[in-house]
mmCIF file of N, CA and C in Angstrom:
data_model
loop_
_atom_site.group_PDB
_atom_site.id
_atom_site.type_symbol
_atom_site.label_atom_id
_atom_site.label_comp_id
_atom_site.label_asym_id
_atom_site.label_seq_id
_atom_site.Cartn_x
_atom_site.Cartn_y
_atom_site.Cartn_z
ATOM 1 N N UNK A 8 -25.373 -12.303 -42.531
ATOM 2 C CA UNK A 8 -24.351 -13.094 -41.873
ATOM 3 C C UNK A 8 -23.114 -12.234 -41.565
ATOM 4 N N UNK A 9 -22.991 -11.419 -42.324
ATOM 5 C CA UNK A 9 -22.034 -10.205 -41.766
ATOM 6 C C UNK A 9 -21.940 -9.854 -41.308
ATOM 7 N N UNK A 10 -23.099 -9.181 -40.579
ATOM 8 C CA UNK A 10 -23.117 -8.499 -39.547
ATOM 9 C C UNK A 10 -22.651 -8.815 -38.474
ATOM 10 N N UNK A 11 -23.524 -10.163 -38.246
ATOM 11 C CA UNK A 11 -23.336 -11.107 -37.084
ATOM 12 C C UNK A 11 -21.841 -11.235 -36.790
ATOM 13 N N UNK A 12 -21.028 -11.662 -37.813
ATOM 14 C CA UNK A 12 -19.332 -11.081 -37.833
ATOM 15 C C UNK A 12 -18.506 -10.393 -37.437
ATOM 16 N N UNK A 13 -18.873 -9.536 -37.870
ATOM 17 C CA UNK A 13 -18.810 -7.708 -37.497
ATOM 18 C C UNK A 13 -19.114 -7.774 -36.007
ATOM 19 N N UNK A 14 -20.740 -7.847 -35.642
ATOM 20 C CA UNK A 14 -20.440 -7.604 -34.158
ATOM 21 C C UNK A 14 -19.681 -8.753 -33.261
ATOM 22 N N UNK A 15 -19.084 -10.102 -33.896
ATOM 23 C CA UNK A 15 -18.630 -11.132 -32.843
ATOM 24 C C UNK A 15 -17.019 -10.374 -32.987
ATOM 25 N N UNK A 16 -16.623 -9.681 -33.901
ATOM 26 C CA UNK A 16 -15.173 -9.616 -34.343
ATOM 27 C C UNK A 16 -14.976 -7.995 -33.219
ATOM 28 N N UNK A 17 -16.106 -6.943 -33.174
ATOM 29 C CA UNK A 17 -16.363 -6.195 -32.175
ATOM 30 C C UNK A 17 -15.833 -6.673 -30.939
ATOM 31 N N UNK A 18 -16.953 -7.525 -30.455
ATOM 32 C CA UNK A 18 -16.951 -7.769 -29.172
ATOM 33 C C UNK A 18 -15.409 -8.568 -28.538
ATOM 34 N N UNK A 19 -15.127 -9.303 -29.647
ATOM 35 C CA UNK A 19 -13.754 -10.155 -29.116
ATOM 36 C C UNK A 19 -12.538 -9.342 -29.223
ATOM 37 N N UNK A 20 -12.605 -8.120 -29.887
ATOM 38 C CA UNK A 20 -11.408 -6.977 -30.286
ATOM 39 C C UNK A 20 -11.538 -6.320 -28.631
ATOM 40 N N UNK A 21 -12.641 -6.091 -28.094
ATOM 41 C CA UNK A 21 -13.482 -5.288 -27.239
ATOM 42 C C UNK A 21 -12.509 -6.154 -25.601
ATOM 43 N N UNK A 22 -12.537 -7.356 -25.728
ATOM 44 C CA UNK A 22 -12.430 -7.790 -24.469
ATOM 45 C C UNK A 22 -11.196 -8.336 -24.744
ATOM 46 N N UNK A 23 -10.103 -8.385 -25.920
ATOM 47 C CA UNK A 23 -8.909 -8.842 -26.143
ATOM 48 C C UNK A 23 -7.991 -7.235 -25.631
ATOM 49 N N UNK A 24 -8.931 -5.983 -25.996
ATOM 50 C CA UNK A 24 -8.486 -4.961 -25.586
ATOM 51 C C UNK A 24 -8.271 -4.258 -23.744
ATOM 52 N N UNK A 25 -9.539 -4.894 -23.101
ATOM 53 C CA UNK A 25 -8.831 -4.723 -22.063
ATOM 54 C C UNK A 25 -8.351 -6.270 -21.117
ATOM 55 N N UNK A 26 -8.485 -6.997 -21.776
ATOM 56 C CA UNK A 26 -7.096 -8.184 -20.746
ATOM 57 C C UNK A 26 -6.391 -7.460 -21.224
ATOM 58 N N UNK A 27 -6.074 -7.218 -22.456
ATOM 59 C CA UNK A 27 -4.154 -6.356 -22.692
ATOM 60 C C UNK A 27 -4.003 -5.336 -22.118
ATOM 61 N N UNK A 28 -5.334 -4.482 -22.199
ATOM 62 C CA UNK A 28 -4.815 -3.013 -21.075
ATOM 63 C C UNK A 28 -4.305 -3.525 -19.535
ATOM 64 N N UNK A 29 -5.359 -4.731 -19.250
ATOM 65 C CA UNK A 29 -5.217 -4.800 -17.392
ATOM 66 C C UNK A 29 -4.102 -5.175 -17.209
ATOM 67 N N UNK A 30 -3.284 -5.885 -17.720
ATOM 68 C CA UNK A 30 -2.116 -6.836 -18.383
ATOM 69 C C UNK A 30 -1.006 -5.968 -18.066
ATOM 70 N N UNK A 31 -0.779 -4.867 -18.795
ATOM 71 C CA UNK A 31 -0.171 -3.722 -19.337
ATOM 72 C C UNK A 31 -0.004 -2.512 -17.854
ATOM 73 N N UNK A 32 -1.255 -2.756 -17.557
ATOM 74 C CA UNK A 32 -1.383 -1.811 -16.302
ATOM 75 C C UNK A 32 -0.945 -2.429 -14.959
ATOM 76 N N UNK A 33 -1.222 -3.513 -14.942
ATOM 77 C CA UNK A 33 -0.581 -4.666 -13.907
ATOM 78 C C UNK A 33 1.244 -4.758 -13.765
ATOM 79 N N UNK A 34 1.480 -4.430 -14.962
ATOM 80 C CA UNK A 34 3.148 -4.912 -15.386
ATOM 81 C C UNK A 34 3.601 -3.490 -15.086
ATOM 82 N N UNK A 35 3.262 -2.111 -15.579
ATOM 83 C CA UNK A 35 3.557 -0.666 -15.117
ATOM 84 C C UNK A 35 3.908 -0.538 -13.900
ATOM 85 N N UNK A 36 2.546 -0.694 -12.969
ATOM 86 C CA UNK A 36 2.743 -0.578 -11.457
ATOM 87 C C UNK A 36 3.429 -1.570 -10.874
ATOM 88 N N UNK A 37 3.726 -2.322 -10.959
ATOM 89 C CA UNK A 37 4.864 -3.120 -10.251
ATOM 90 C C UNK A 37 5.817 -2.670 -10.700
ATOM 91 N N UNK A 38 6.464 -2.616 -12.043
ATOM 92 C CA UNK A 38 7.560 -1.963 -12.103
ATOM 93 C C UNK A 38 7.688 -0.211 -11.399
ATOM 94 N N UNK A 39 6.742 -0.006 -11.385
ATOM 95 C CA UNK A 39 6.848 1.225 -10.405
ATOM 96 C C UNK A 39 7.142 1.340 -8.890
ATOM 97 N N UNK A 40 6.053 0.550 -8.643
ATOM 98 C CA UNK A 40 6.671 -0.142 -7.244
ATOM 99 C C UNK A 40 8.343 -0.146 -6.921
ATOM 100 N N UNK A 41 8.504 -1.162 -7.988
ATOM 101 C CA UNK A 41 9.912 -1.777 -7.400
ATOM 102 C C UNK A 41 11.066 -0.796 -7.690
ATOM 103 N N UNK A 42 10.509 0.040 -8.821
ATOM 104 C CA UNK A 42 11.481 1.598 -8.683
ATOM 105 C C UNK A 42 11.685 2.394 -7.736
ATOM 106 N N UNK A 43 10.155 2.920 -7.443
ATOM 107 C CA UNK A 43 10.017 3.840 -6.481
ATOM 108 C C UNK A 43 8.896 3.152 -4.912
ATOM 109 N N UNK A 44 9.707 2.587 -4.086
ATOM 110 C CA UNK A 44 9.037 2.367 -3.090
ATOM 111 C C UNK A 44 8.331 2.456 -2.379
ATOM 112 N N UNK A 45 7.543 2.256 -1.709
ATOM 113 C CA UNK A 45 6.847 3.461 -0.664
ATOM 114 C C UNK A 45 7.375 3.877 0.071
ATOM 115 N N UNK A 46 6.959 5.089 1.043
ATOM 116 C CA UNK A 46 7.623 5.031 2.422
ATOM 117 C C UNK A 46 7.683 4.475 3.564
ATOM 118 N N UNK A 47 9.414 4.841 3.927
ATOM 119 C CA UNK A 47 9.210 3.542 5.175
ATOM 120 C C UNK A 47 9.494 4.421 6.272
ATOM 121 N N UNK A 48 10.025 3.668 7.567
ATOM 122 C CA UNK A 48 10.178 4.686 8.800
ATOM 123 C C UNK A 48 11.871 5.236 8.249
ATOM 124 N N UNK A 49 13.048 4.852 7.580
ATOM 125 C CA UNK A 49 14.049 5.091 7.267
ATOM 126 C C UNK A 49 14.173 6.677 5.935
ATOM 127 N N UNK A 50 12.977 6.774 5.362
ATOM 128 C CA UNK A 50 12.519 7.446 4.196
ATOM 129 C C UNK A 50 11.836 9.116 5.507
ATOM 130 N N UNK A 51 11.362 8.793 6.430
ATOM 131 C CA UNK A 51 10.348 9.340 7.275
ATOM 132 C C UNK A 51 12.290 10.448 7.995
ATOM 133 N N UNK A 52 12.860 9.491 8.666
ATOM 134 C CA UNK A 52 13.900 9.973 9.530
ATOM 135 C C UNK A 52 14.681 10.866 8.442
ATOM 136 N N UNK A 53 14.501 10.302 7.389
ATOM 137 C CA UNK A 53 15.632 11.063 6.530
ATOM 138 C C UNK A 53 15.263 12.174 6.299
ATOM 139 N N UNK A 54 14.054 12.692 5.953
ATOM 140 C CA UNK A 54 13.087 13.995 5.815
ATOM 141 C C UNK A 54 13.280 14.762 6.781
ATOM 142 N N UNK A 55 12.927 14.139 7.717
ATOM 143 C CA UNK A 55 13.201 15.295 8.832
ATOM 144 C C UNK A 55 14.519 15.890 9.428
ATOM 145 N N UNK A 56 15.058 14.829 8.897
ATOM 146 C CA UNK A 56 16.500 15.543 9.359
ATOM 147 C C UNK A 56 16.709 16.668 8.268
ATOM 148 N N UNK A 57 16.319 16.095 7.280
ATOM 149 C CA UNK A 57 16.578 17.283 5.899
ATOM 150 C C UNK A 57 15.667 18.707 6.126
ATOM 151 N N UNK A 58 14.861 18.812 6.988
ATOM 152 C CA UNK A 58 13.892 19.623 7.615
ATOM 153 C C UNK A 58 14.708 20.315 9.196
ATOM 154 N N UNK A 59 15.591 19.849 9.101
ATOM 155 C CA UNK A 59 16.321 20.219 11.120
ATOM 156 C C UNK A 59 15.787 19.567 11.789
ATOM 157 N N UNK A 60 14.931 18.709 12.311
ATOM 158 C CA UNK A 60 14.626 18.150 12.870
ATOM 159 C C UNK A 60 15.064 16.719 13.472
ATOM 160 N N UNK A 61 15.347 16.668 14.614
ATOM 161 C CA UNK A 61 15.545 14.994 15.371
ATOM 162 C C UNK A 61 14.642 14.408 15.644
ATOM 163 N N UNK A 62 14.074 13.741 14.804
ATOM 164 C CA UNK A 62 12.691 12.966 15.006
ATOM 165 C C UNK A 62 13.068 11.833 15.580
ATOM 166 N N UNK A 63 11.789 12.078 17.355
ATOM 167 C CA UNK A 63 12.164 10.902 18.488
ATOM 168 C C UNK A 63 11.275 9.416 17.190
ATOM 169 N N UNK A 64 11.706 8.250 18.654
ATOM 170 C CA UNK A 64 10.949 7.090 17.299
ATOM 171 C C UNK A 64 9.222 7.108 17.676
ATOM 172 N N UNK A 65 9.192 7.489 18.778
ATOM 173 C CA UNK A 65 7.486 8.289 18.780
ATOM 174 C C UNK A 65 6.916 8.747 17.619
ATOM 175 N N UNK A 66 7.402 10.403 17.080
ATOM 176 C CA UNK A 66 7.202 10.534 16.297
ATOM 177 C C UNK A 66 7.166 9.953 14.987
ATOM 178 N N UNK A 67 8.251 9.198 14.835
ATOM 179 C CA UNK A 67 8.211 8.166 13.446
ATOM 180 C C UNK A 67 7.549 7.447 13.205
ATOM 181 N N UNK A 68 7.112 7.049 14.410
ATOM 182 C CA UNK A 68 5.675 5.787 14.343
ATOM 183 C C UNK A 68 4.113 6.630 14.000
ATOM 184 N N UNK A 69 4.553 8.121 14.437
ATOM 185 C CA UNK A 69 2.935 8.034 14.083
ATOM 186 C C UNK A 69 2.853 8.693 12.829
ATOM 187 N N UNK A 70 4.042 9.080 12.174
ATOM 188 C CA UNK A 70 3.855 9.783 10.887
ATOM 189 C C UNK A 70 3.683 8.452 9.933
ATOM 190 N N UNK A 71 4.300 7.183 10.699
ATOM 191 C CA UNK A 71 4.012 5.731 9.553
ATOM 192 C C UNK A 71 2.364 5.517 9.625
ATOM 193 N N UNK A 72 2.325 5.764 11.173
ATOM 194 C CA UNK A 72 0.932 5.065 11.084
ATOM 195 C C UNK A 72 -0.236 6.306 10.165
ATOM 196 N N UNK A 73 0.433 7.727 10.268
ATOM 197 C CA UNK A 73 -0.679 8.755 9.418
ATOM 198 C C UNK A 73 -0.744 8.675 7.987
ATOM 199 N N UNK A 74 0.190 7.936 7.555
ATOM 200 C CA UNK A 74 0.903 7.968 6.146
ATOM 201 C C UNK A 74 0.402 6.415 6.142
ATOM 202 N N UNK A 75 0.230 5.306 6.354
ATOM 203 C CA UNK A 75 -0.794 3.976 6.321
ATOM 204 C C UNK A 75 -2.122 4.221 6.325
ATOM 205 N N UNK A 76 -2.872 5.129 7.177
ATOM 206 C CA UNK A 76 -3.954 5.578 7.203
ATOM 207 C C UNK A 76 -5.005 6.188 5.970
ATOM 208 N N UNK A 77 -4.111 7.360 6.110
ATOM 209 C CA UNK A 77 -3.486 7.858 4.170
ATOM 210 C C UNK A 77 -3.981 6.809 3.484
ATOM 211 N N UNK A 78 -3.247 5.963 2.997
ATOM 212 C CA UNK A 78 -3.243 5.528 2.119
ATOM 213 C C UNK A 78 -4.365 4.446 1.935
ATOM 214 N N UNK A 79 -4.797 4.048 2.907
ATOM 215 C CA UNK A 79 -5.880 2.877 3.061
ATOM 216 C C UNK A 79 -6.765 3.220 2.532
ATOM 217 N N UNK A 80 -7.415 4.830 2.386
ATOM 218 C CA UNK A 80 -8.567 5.634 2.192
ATOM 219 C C UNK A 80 -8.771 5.350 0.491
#
């Protein structure tokens, strides 16, 4: 009858362990998120200027759309 114990006290440690990890990992990345944003077209203009560059809004659109692309993968 112990055993049987043993492995129910296993298995429920087992799946109490990851709802709390997913839980835990769920609550991280959002707070990450909301720290560090993604990039936007305002994040994109600022770079390049920090680079010399006058980036037309042509260009800004397609470095959003290469950088969405990116990321979809």
């Amino acid at each position: 009858m112990n055993l049987w114990l043993g492995i129910v006290l296993i298995i429920v440690a087992l799946i109490g362990g990851v709802a709390i990890g997913f839980y835990a990992a769920r609550q991280y990345m959002m707070k990450y998120l909301k720290e560090n944003p993604p990039i936007n077209e305002q994040m994109i203009r600022v770079m390049m200027a920090q680079m010399g560059r006058k980036p037309s809004e042509k260009q800004v659109r397609q470095m959003m759309a290469q950088m969405n692309k990116f990321q979809d993968k």
